[in-house]
Tab-separated table of C-alpha atoms in Angstrom:
chain	number	residue	atom	x	y	z
D	7	MET	CA	57.252	-82.465	-3.131
D	8	ARG	CA	56.518	-85.609	-5.518
D	9	THR	CA	53.006	-86.101	-7.060
D	10	ASP	CA	53.576	-90.150	-6.944
D	11	ASN	CA	56.627	-92.304	-6.243
D	12	HIS	CA	55.443	-94.426	-8.703
D	13	HIS	CA	57.476	-92.377	-12.362
D	14	THR	CA	60.687	-91.925	-12.628
D	15	GLN	CA	60.922	-89.940	-15.290
D	16	VAL	CA	58.489	-87.580	-17.172
D	17	TYR	CA	58.756	-86.768	-21.075
D	18	LEU	CA	56.749	-83.256	-21.560
D	19	LEU	CA	55.378	-82.100	-25.288
D	20	GLY	CA	55.407	-78.568	-25.320
D	21	ILE	CA	58.254	-78.340	-22.916
D	22	GLY	CA	59.089	-75.235	-24.260
D	23	GLY	CA	56.368	-73.121	-22.816
D	24	SER	CA	56.249	-71.218	-20.115
D	25	GLY	CA	53.807	-73.140	-17.655
D	26	MET	CA	55.738	-76.148	-19.420
D	27	SER	CA	59.405	-75.228	-18.413
D	28	THR	CA	58.299	-74.152	-15.090
D	29	LEU	CA	57.315	-77.336	-14.353
D	30	ALA	CA	60.368	-79.618	-16.377
D	31	ARG	CA	62.682	-77.445	-13.988
D	32	TRP	CA	60.456	-78.833	-10.792
D	33	PHE	CA	60.749	-82.580	-12.020
D	34	ASN	CA	64.338	-82.182	-12.605
D	35	GLN	CA	64.608	-80.343	-8.807
D	36	GLN	CA	63.167	-83.833	-7.760
D	37	GLY	CA	65.370	-85.956	-9.809
D	38	MET	CA	63.650	-87.255	-12.757
D	39	ARG	CA	64.689	-87.775	-15.601
D	40	VAL	CA	63.435	-85.337	-17.762
D	41	TRP	CA	63.199	-85.517	-21.624
D	42	GLY	CA	61.153	-83.412	-23.877
D	43	TYR	CA	59.250	-81.962	-26.969
D	44	ASP	CA	58.677	-78.811	-28.941
D	45	ARG	CA	57.786	-77.375	-32.215
D	46	ALA	CA	61.558	-75.416	-32.412
D	47	SER	CA	64.241	-74.653	-30.694
D	48	THR	CA	64.445	-71.200	-28.837
D	49	LYS	CA	66.427	-69.777	-25.681
D	50	LEU	CA	64.328	-71.213	-23.444
D	51	THR	CA	65.033	-74.645	-24.634
D	52	ASP	CA	68.194	-74.044	-24.633
D	53	GLN	CA	68.566	-72.907	-21.033
D	54	LEU	CA	67.068	-76.219	-20.065
D	55	GLY	CA	69.439	-77.918	-22.527
D	56	GLN	CA	72.263	-76.333	-20.090
D	57	GLU	CA	70.265	-77.951	-16.873
D	58	GLY	CA	70.504	-81.191	-17.840
D	59	MET	CA	66.958	-82.361	-19.636
D	60	HIS	CA	66.551	-83.372	-23.271
D	61	ILE	CA	64.595	-81.966	-25.776
D	62	HIS	CA	63.953	-83.168	-29.839
D	63	PHE	CA	61.973	-80.973	-32.232
D	64	ALA	CA	60.529	-83.142	-34.482
D	65	ASP	CA	57.094	-84.322	-33.469
D	66	ASP	CA	58.155	-87.967	-35.481
D	67	PRO	CA	57.328	-90.868	-32.881
D	68	THR	CA	60.887	-92.183	-34.303
D	69	ASP	CA	62.358	-89.342	-32.138
D	70	ILE	CA	60.683	-90.334	-29.088
D	71	PRO	CA	63.590	-91.132	-26.600
D	72	THR	CA	64.553	-95.181	-26.120
D	73	ALA	CA	64.460	-94.600	-22.628
D	74	VAL	CA	60.408	-93.346	-22.527
D	75	LEU	CA	60.046	-96.343	-25.159
D	76	GLN	CA	61.833	-99.349	-23.135
D	77	ASN	CA	60.248	-98.080	-19.714
D	78	LYS	CA	56.587	-96.982	-20.699
D	79	ASP	CA	56.030	-97.681	-16.470
D	80	GLN	CA	58.190	-95.937	-15.150
D	81	THR	CA	57.319	-92.538	-17.759
D	82	LEU	CA	54.975	-89.897	-17.087
D	83	VAL	CA	53.590	-88.317	-20.582
D	84	VAL	CA	52.317	-84.522	-19.162
D	85	TYR	CA	51.625	-82.039	-22.884
D	86	SER	CA	51.104	-78.616	-22.277
D	87	PRO	CA	47.124	-77.734	-23.732
D	88	ALA	CA	48.660	-75.948	-26.763
D	89	ILE	CA	49.636	-79.078	-27.701
D	90	ALA	CA	46.318	-80.244	-30.415
D	91	GLN	CA	45.505	-83.694	-29.223
D	92	ASP	CA	46.095	-85.475	-32.713
D	93	GLN	CA	49.829	-84.521	-32.640
D	94	ALA	CA	51.464	-87.329	-33.195
D	95	ILE	CA	53.160	-87.793	-29.974
D	96	HIS	CA	50.956	-87.223	-28.664
D	97	THR	CA	48.683	-89.813	-30.614
D	98	TYR	CA	51.251	-92.622	-30.868
D	99	LEU	CA	51.642	-92.604	-26.895
D	100	HIS	CA	48.082	-92.793	-25.807
D	101	ALA	CA	47.454	-95.219	-28.297
D	102	ARG	CA	50.325	-97.320	-26.332
D	103	GLY	CA	48.460	-96.846	-22.408
D	104	TYR	CA	51.133	-93.974	-21.575
D	105	THR	CA	50.467	-91.952	-18.607
D	106	LEU	CA	49.130	-88.798	-19.934
D	107	GLN	CA	48.091	-85.883	-18.154
D	108	LYS	CA	47.914	-82.116	-18.574
D	109	ARG	CA	50.029	-79.613	-17.106
D	110	ALA	CA	46.986	-78.346	-15.224
D	111	GLU	CA	46.520	-81.905	-13.948
D	112	VAL	CA	49.756	-81.855	-12.231
D	113	LEU	CA	50.112	-78.473	-10.634
D	114	GLY	CA	46.879	-79.781	-9.383
D	115	MET	CA	48.119	-82.383	-7.355
D	116	ILE	CA	51.210	-80.595	-6.456
D	117	THR	CA	49.636	-77.318	-4.512
D	118	GLU	CA	46.586	-80.050	-3.378
D	119	LYS	CA	49.217	-81.238	-1.196
D	120	HIS	CA	50.959	-77.845	-0.252
D	121	CYS	CA	49.928	-74.793	0.946
D	122	THR	CA	48.906	-72.511	-1.783
D	123	ILE	CA	49.108	-68.882	-2.752
D	124	ALA	CA	47.110	-68.838	-6.679
D	125	ILE	CA	47.136	-65.355	-8.487
D	126	ALA	CA	44.745	-65.119	-10.806
D	127	GLY	CA	43.843	-62.076	-13.425
D	128	THR	CA	43.729	-60.910	-17.024
D	129	HIS	CA	46.578	-58.637	-16.543
D	130	GLY	CA	49.407	-58.566	-13.778
D	131	LYS	CA	49.612	-62.474	-12.627
D	132	THR	CA	53.273	-62.422	-13.456
D	133	THR	CA	54.294	-59.538	-11.489
D	134	THR	CA	52.758	-60.271	-8.123
D	135	THR	CA	53.579	-63.948	-8.307
D	136	GLY	CA	57.509	-63.352	-8.804
D	137	LEU	CA	57.076	-59.875	-6.133
D	138	ILE	CA	55.615	-62.922	-3.864
D	139	ALA	CA	58.025	-65.402	-4.433
D	140	HIS	CA	60.873	-63.299	-4.047
D	141	ILE	CA	59.112	-61.522	-0.800
D	142	LEU	CA	58.791	-65.290	0.927
D	143	LEU	CA	62.232	-66.090	0.080
D	144	THR	CA	64.283	-62.924	1.363
D	145	ALA	CA	62.283	-63.732	4.285
D	146	GLY	CA	63.545	-67.791	4.738
D	147	LYS	CA	60.378	-68.606	3.778
D	148	ASN	CA	60.452	-72.525	2.704
D	149	ALA	CA	58.651	-72.071	-0.731
D	150	THR	CA	58.390	-73.064	-4.579
D	151	ALA	CA	57.207	-70.694	-6.753
D	152	PHE	CA	56.179	-71.247	-10.174
D	153	LEU	CA	56.688	-68.094	-12.384
D	154	GLY	CA	54.967	-67.313	-15.806
D	155	GLY	CA	58.357	-65.374	-16.530
D	156	VAL	CA	61.397	-64.935	-15.589
D	157	ALA	CA	62.268	-63.173	-12.646
D	158	LYS	CA	65.416	-61.210	-13.472
D	159	GLY	CA	68.214	-61.081	-10.812
D	160	TYR	CA	67.607	-64.853	-10.512
D	161	GLY	CA	67.370	-66.273	-14.149
D	162	THR	CA	64.535	-68.943	-14.292
D	163	ASN	CA	60.500	-69.092	-13.986
D	164	LEU	CA	60.931	-71.479	-11.032
D	165	LEU	CA	61.643	-70.393	-7.638
D	166	ILE	CA	63.019	-72.520	-4.887
D	167	SER	CA	64.308	-71.929	-1.652
D	168	GLY	CA	64.801	-74.147	2.198
D	169	ILE	CA	63.786	-77.716	2.046
D	170	GLN	CA	61.947	-79.090	-0.667
D	171	SER	CA	59.237	-81.029	1.344
D	172	ASP	CA	55.448	-81.071	2.315
D	173	GLN	CA	56.065	-77.945	4.253
D	174	ALA	CA	56.953	-75.349	1.719
D	175	ILE	CA	54.942	-72.838	0.549
D	176	VAL	CA	53.587	-72.917	-3.028
D	177	VAL	CA	52.849	-69.755	-4.996
D	178	ILE	CA	51.593	-70.103	-8.105
D	179	GLU	CA	50.142	-68.250	-11.478
D	180	ALA	CA	46.672	-68.971	-11.956
D	181	ASP	CA	45.986	-68.626	-15.372
D	182	GLU	CA	42.589	-68.849	-16.706
D	183	PHE	CA	43.150	-70.387	-20.024
D	184	ASP	CA	41.841	-73.432	-20.712
D	185	HIS	CA	40.070	-73.104	-17.296
D	186	PHE	CA	43.158	-73.975	-15.694
D	187	PHE	CA	42.751	-72.629	-12.363
D	188	LEU	CA	39.925	-74.630	-11.792
D	189	HIS	CA	42.569	-77.355	-11.405
D	190	LEU	CA	44.277	-75.981	-8.201
D	191	HIS	CA	43.866	-75.595	-4.850
D	192	PRO	CA	44.219	-72.714	-3.402
D	193	ASP	CA	44.415	-71.369	-0.087
D	194	VAL	CA	45.049	-67.761	-0.805
D	195	ALA	CA	43.477	-66.776	-3.738
D	196	ILE	CA	44.162	-63.284	-5.454
D	197	VAL	CA	42.546	-62.017	-8.293
D	198	THR	CA	43.626	-58.905	-9.767
D	199	THR	CA	42.066	-57.720	-12.521
D	200	VAL	CA	38.616	-59.279	-14.541
D	201	ASP	CA	38.505	-58.198	-18.072
D	202	PRO	CA	37.463	-60.859	-20.388
D	203	ASP	CA	39.572	-62.478	-22.393
D	204	HIS	CA	39.846	-66.146	-24.340
D	205	LEU	CA	35.808	-65.758	-25.541
D	206	ASP	CA	36.815	-69.074	-27.502
D	207	THR	CA	36.506	-70.773	-24.002
D	208	TYR	CA	34.371	-68.514	-22.297
D	209	ASN	CA	31.551	-67.786	-24.833
D	210	ASP	CA	31.025	-64.230	-23.132
D	211	ARG	CA	31.164	-61.883	-20.518
D	212	LEU	CA	29.730	-63.692	-17.832
D	213	GLY	CA	31.210	-66.998	-18.782
D	214	PHE	CA	34.526	-65.246	-18.447
D	215	GLU	CA	33.793	-63.869	-14.633
D	216	LYS	CA	31.446	-67.274	-13.597
D	217	GLY	CA	35.471	-69.090	-14.464
D	218	PHE	CA	36.829	-66.623	-11.732
D	219	TYR	CA	34.308	-66.969	-9.548
D	220	ASP	CA	34.049	-71.155	-9.068
D	221	PHE	CA	38.335	-70.875	-9.134
D	222	VAL	CA	37.977	-68.264	-5.583
D	223	LEU	CA	35.456	-71.094	-4.789
D	224	ARG	CA	38.091	-73.742	-4.660
D	225	LEU	CA	39.182	-72.501	-1.383
D	226	PRO	CA	38.654	-74.097	1.461
D	227	SER	CA	37.083	-73.270	4.873
D	228	LYS	CA	39.882	-71.633	6.275
D	229	GLY	CA	41.690	-69.941	3.253
D	230	GLN	CA	41.350	-66.279	2.183
D	231	ALA	CA	39.572	-64.321	-0.636
D	232	ILE	CA	42.252	-61.366	-1.394
D	233	LEU	CA	40.816	-59.764	-4.878
D	234	GLN	CA	40.711	-56.016	-6.290
D	235	GLN	CA	37.325	-53.838	-5.222
D	236	GLU	CA	35.865	-54.301	-9.338
D	237	ALA	CA	36.770	-57.060	-9.422
D	238	ALA	CA	35.040	-58.573	-6.848
D	239	GLN	CA	31.901	-56.557	-7.628
D	240	LYS	CA	31.907	-58.474	-10.836
D	241	LEU	CA	32.353	-61.842	-9.224
D	242	ALA	CA	29.654	-61.092	-6.591
D	243	ALA	CA	27.045	-60.972	-9.178
D	244	HIS	CA	27.472	-64.351	-9.366
D	245	GLY	CA	26.805	-65.539	-5.826
D	246	PRO	CA	28.744	-64.896	-1.931
D	247	ILE	CA	32.623	-64.721	-2.198
D	248	PRO	CA	33.280	-66.327	1.656
D	249	GLN	CA	36.222	-65.337	3.622
D	250	LEU	CA	36.424	-62.024	1.556
D	251	MET	CA	39.100	-59.448	1.839
D	252	THR	CA	38.798	-56.445	-0.855
D	253	TYR	CA	42.193	-53.670	-1.622
D	254	ALA	CA	41.282	-50.343	-3.722
D	255	LEU	CA	44.376	-47.580	-4.238
D	256	THR	CA	41.685	-45.778	-2.281
D	257	GLN	CA	37.895	-45.713	-0.558
D	258	SER	CA	38.778	-50.433	0.174
D	259	PRO	CA	39.548	-51.590	3.364
D	260	ILE	CA	42.612	-52.235	1.967
D	261	ARG	CA	44.434	-49.107	0.320
D	262	ALA	CA	47.348	-47.154	-0.528
D	263	THR	CA	47.852	-43.810	1.202
D	264	HIS	CA	50.574	-40.997	1.433
D	265	VAL	CA	51.396	-42.089	-2.036
D	266	HIS	CA	54.354	-39.797	-3.522
D	267	ALA	CA	55.528	-40.455	-6.507
D	268	ASN	CA	58.953	-39.875	-8.599
D	269	ASP	CA	59.118	-40.781	-12.081
D	270	GLY	CA	56.280	-43.143	-11.923
D	271	TYR	CA	57.521	-45.521	-8.781
D	272	CYS	CA	56.472	-44.209	-5.761
D	273	ARG	CA	56.635	-44.500	-1.804
D	274	PHE	CA	53.327	-45.051	0.108
D	275	ASP	CA	51.636	-46.595	2.772
D	276	TYR	CA	49.753	-49.517	3.531
D	277	VAL	CA	46.608	-49.176	5.287
D	278	SER	CA	43.983	-52.458	6.905
D	279	GLN	CA	41.496	-52.856	9.316
D	280	SER	CA	44.447	-54.066	11.352
D	281	VAL	CA	47.508	-53.075	10.570
D	282	THR	CA	49.420	-50.183	8.521
D	283	ILE	CA	52.672	-50.794	6.944
D	284	ARG	CA	54.244	-47.714	6.434
D	285	ASP	CA	56.960	-46.085	4.032
D	286	ILE	CA	57.363	-49.020	0.981
D	287	HIS	CA	58.534	-48.095	-1.552
D	288	LEU	CA	57.585	-50.022	-4.957
D	289	PRO	CA	60.575	-50.285	-7.605
D	290	ILE	CA	58.567	-51.052	-10.378
D	291	PRO	CA	56.259	-48.414	-11.823
D	292	GLY	CA	52.350	-48.094	-12.121
D	293	HIS	CA	49.442	-47.736	-9.935
D	294	HIS	CA	48.352	-51.020	-11.814
D	295	GLN	CA	51.606	-51.979	-10.051
D	296	LEU	CA	51.136	-49.925	-7.077
D	297	GLU	CA	47.214	-52.016	-6.591
D	298	ASN	CA	49.348	-55.569	-7.403
D	299	ALA	CA	51.780	-54.699	-3.821
D	300	LEU	CA	48.425	-54.311	-1.460
D	301	ALA	CA	47.622	-57.758	-2.980
D	302	VAL	CA	51.039	-59.123	-1.896
D	303	ILE	CA	51.065	-57.506	0.807
D	304	THR	CA	47.679	-58.889	1.846
D	305	ALA	CA	48.663	-62.519	0.768
D	306	CYS	CA	52.453	-62.806	3.353
D	307	LEU	CA	50.511	-60.870	5.850
D	308	CYS	CA	48.373	-64.092	5.803
D	309	MET	CA	51.249	-66.033	5.830
D	310	GLY	CA	53.034	-64.719	8.968
D	311	LEU	CA	55.679	-62.889	8.015
D	312	SER	CA	56.342	-59.542	9.633
D	313	PRO	CA	55.509	-56.047	8.027
D	314	ALA	CA	59.540	-55.394	8.276
D	315	ALA	CA	59.979	-58.186	5.861
D	316	ILE	CA	57.635	-57.382	3.524
D	317	ARG	CA	58.772	-53.743	3.344
D	318	HIS	CA	62.437	-54.974	2.895
D	319	GLY	CA	61.091	-57.677	-0.407
D	320	ILE	CA	59.436	-55.373	-1.374
D	321	HIS	CA	62.757	-52.611	-1.611
D	322	THR	CA	64.788	-55.404	-3.526
D	323	PHE	CA	62.330	-56.569	-6.116
D	324	PRO	CA	64.630	-56.623	-9.146
D	325	GLY	CA	61.339	-57.343	-11.626
D	326	MET	CA	60.732	-59.290	-14.398
D	327	GLN	CA	61.316	-60.212	-17.805
D	328	ARG	CA	58.826	-58.775	-20.468
D	329	ARG	CA	57.027	-57.114	-17.902
D	330	PHE	CA	57.850	-52.776	-17.641
D	331	ASP	CA	61.786	-54.149	-18.919
D	332	TYR	CA	64.513	-51.490	-19.683
D	333	ILE	CA	66.220	-53.008	-23.030
D	334	ILE	CA	68.150	-49.010	-23.127
D	335	GLN	CA	67.913	-46.226	-20.588
D	336	ARG	CA	69.434	-43.606	-21.513
D	337	PRO	CA	69.030	-39.923	-21.416
D	338	ASP	CA	68.234	-39.279	-25.083
D	339	LEU	CA	67.429	-42.954	-25.604
D	340	ILE	CA	64.411	-45.304	-24.085
D	341	PHE	CA	63.394	-48.506	-25.403
D	342	LEU	CA	61.531	-50.937	-23.520
D	343	ASP	CA	59.705	-54.342	-24.150
D	344	ASP	CA	56.055	-55.699	-22.417
D	345	TYR	CA	54.425	-58.396	-22.375
D	346	ALA	CA	50.506	-56.714	-22.444
D	347	HIS	CA	48.487	-58.509	-25.258
D	348	HIS	CA	45.719	-57.339	-23.965
D	349	PRO	CA	43.413	-53.795	-24.580
D	350	VAL	CA	43.804	-52.852	-21.065
D	351	ALA	CA	46.880	-53.965	-20.283
D	352	ILE	CA	48.688	-52.065	-22.881
D	353	SER	CA	46.790	-48.882	-22.193
D	354	ALA	CA	48.083	-49.289	-18.859
D	355	LEU	CA	51.595	-50.073	-20.116
D	356	LEU	CA	51.353	-45.796	-21.990
D	357	ARG	CA	49.236	-44.924	-19.258
D	358	THR	CA	52.168	-45.078	-17.233
D	359	LEU	CA	55.144	-44.582	-20.161
D	360	ARG	CA	53.790	-41.455	-20.395
D	361	GLN	CA	54.271	-40.988	-16.432
D	362	VAL	CA	57.660	-42.245	-16.393
D	363	HIS	CA	59.049	-40.324	-19.356
D	364	PRO	CA	56.912	-36.958	-19.905
D	365	GLY	CA	57.196	-35.067	-22.357
D	366	LYS	CA	58.767	-37.707	-25.204
D	367	LYS	CA	57.250	-39.440	-27.782
D	368	ILE	CA	55.900	-42.985	-27.702
D	369	THR	CA	56.467	-45.648	-30.592
D	370	VAL	CA	55.026	-48.431	-30.154
D	371	VAL	CA	55.320	-52.187	-32.058
D	372	PHE	CA	52.859	-54.293	-31.066
D	373	ARG	CA	52.330	-58.152	-32.576
D	374	PRO	CA	48.393	-59.179	-32.077
D	375	ASN	CA	48.342	-62.634	-30.424
D	376	LEU	CA	45.647	-65.123	-31.509
D	377	TYR	CA	43.601	-64.478	-33.969
D	378	THR	CA	40.128	-65.056	-32.307
D	379	ARG	CA	41.407	-62.147	-29.805
D	380	THR	CA	41.935	-60.130	-32.968
D	381	ARG	CA	38.310	-60.713	-33.221
D	382	ASP	CA	37.147	-60.197	-30.094
D	383	PHE	CA	38.631	-57.022	-29.359
D	384	ALA	CA	39.626	-55.406	-32.799
D	385	ASP	CA	38.166	-52.002	-31.465
D	386	ALA	CA	39.317	-51.874	-28.194
D	387	PHE	CA	43.008	-52.471	-29.552
D	388	ALA	CA	42.787	-49.883	-32.067
D	389	GLN	CA	41.304	-47.409	-28.874
D	390	SER	CA	44.604	-48.346	-26.857
D	391	LEU	CA	47.232	-47.684	-29.412
D	392	SER	CA	45.837	-44.747	-30.349
D	393	LEU	CA	47.537	-43.712	-27.249
D	394	ALA	CA	50.943	-43.511	-28.645
D	395	ASP	CA	52.127	-41.387	-30.895
D	396	ARG	CA	53.746	-43.532	-33.280
D	397	VAL	CA	51.999	-47.154	-33.312
D	398	PHE	CA	53.872	-50.269	-35.733
D	399	LEU	CA	51.780	-53.092	-36.156
D	400	LEU	CA	52.645	-56.227	-37.047
D	401	ASP	CA	50.734	-59.239	-38.157
D	402	ILE	CA	48.750	-61.489	-36.278
D	403	TYR	CA	51.094	-64.651	-34.477
D	404	PRO	CA	49.198	-67.434	-34.833
D	405	ASP	CA	50.101	-69.384	-31.410
D	406	ARG	CA	48.249	-72.309	-31.749
D	407	GLU	CA	45.202	-71.146	-33.750
D	408	THR	CA	44.584	-71.505	-37.258
D	409	PRO	CA	43.554	-68.690	-39.388
D	410	ILE	CA	39.855	-66.787	-39.263
D	411	ALA	CA	38.558	-65.736	-42.531
D	412	GLY	CA	38.492	-62.143	-43.151
D	413	ILE	CA	40.410	-61.125	-39.657
D	414	THR	CA	44.016	-59.757	-39.219
D	415	ALA	CA	46.040	-57.103	-38.059
D	416	ALA	CA	44.320	-54.695	-40.907
D	417	CYS	CA	41.330	-55.209	-38.667
D	418	ILE	CA	42.900	-52.925	-35.631
D	419	PHE	CA	45.206	-50.750	-38.185
D	420	GLU	CA	42.250	-49.364	-40.038
D	421	LYS	CA	40.973	-48.285	-36.343
D	422	ILE	CA	43.685	-46.876	-34.896
D	423	ALA	CA	43.181	-42.776	-34.627
D	424	LEU	CA	46.294	-42.316	-35.825
D	425	ALA	CA	47.948	-40.547	-38.994
D	426	ASP	CA	51.509	-42.093	-37.686
D	427	LYS	CA	51.316	-45.686	-37.897
D	428	TYR	CA	52.363	-48.470	-40.396
D	429	LEU	CA	51.137	-52.020	-40.788
D	430	CYS	CA	53.893	-53.853	-41.162
D	431	THR	CA	55.908	-57.623	-41.044
D	432	THR	CA	58.609	-58.885	-39.093
D	433	GLN	CA	60.203	-59.515	-42.091
D	434	ASP	CA	59.660	-55.548	-42.873
D	435	ILE	CA	60.238	-54.606	-39.900
D	436	LEU	CA	63.541	-53.013	-39.533
D	437	GLU	CA	63.106	-51.989	-42.779
D	438	GLN	CA	59.792	-49.631	-41.866
D	439	LEU	CA	61.411	-48.461	-38.857
D	440	ALA	CA	65.061	-46.760	-41.040
D	441	ALA	CA	63.068	-45.344	-43.586
D	442	ARG	CA	61.349	-42.669	-39.785
D	443	ALA	CA	63.306	-41.086	-37.521
D	444	LYS	CA	64.197	-42.517	-34.453
D	445	PRO	CA	62.110	-42.382	-31.656
D	446	GLU	CA	62.693	-41.358	-28.257
D	447	VAL	CA	60.697	-43.786	-26.424
D	448	MET	CA	60.574	-47.307	-27.956
D	449	VAL	CA	58.088	-49.954	-27.160
D	450	THR	CA	57.735	-53.485	-27.748
D	451	ALA	CA	54.559	-55.416	-26.736
D	452	GLY	CA	53.102	-58.455	-27.465
D	453	SER	CA	52.682	-61.475	-25.891
D	454	GLY	CA	53.900	-64.330	-28.658
D	455	GLY	CA	56.433	-64.369	-31.876
D	456	ILE	CA	58.047	-60.674	-30.494
D	457	SER	CA	61.244	-61.463	-28.325
D	458	HIS	CA	63.040	-62.187	-31.068
D	459	LEU	CA	62.983	-59.013	-32.210
D	460	ILE	CA	64.696	-57.591	-29.938
D	461	ASN	CA	68.055	-57.313	-30.312
D	462	PRO	CA	67.825	-56.368	-34.231
D	463	ILE	CA	65.747	-53.242	-32.726
D	464	LYS	CA	68.198	-52.131	-30.063
D	465	SER	CA	71.321	-52.611	-32.830
D	466	TRP	CA	69.100	-49.929	-34.911
D	467	LEU	CA	68.587	-47.480	-32.201
D	468	LEU	CA	72.290	-47.700	-31.146
D	469	ALA	CA	73.624	-47.195	-34.830
D	470	GLU	CA	75.137	-44.181	-34.969
D	471	ARG	CA	74.143	-42.774	-31.577
D	472	VAL	CA	77.064	-41.381	-29.567
């Protein structure tokens, strides 16, 4: 499973990102020497170091590893889209003729050589990808999965089973950011949702939908498109969709029947025109997750798995970190963390919490990600956060962006339809929390710059509790 036979080592710029770290681990598994740069040390970069990779944290060409400087022809340089083109190390290596490739280009080469299941969608990609990978692995299939998050029970975002060969099935999260998914070569393409995002890249809703349509058109003539029914309707406005199968909870060729919910978790039957699989127990809550499971089952059937193997894999799925991830789970105290960073995902998160913990007041600590996303969806963020009982809104996590004049968290805050709301920073959030009564149900949400608050908030919640 090599991308080529020429390079013996790889240097990754932005190695600590969720996508780049999976690629770093993959190269490491191939026996290549792996070097990397990132802006700051994190728990993830510490783990990569423990796995034998060498990482530095200064954007200074003098810190480039000697092995990279002395072996240009043997070194592949891979960079994240979050790395600016004028970044010092990137500029230095480009000027000296190193082979530089985007992460998307490398994964495009990998997926071109293997049977690939690619999972796209504004929401639900990571859990759906993780669930498919877990089912394939528990069924004994030869598979490699590139996940956008860490799989609980595995402790990694790269899952590998069997012998690494051209026969391995690749499962990959097909992110729409920077048109990443348009570099992939899927044999099975899943689209879970198409809610506008990344409008700095796609300009408007139609441009966003067209990106997903182009992704589906990358299927070969014998490929299979598995689309959520509403998403399929949006894409169909851009042209015909070949090899299409659609799913939804009800009134769809692929659907769920005999759904029995208990505290948000459910048992159900999977029904399609050709097969019925009865009494499936889904151990992750939410109607949106049940709908995603329909896509998972359909893809696994396309891979030739038996209903029994699929049912067993779903039953034993441990879930994903930062996806409805319980930090404290006691009768008197609930604290969980979630990656939700889009208004639709926040709404789904809070509605699921209402189902799983009925009658309890919900407190959410949310950190918006990106100035452009805050600008484009301020009204929708306010509406979704208003589903909580209390909101602590943090400052914007800029990620790769520079500030936009007039765009702050206050753009959301002033429109939240709650009296019990507080505008905070990451520096004073604990002080703000301590000034109010401790919550019954607490959730931290956001895609970036909030994970480091989990342990301090956990300690505060547990203080003086029996």
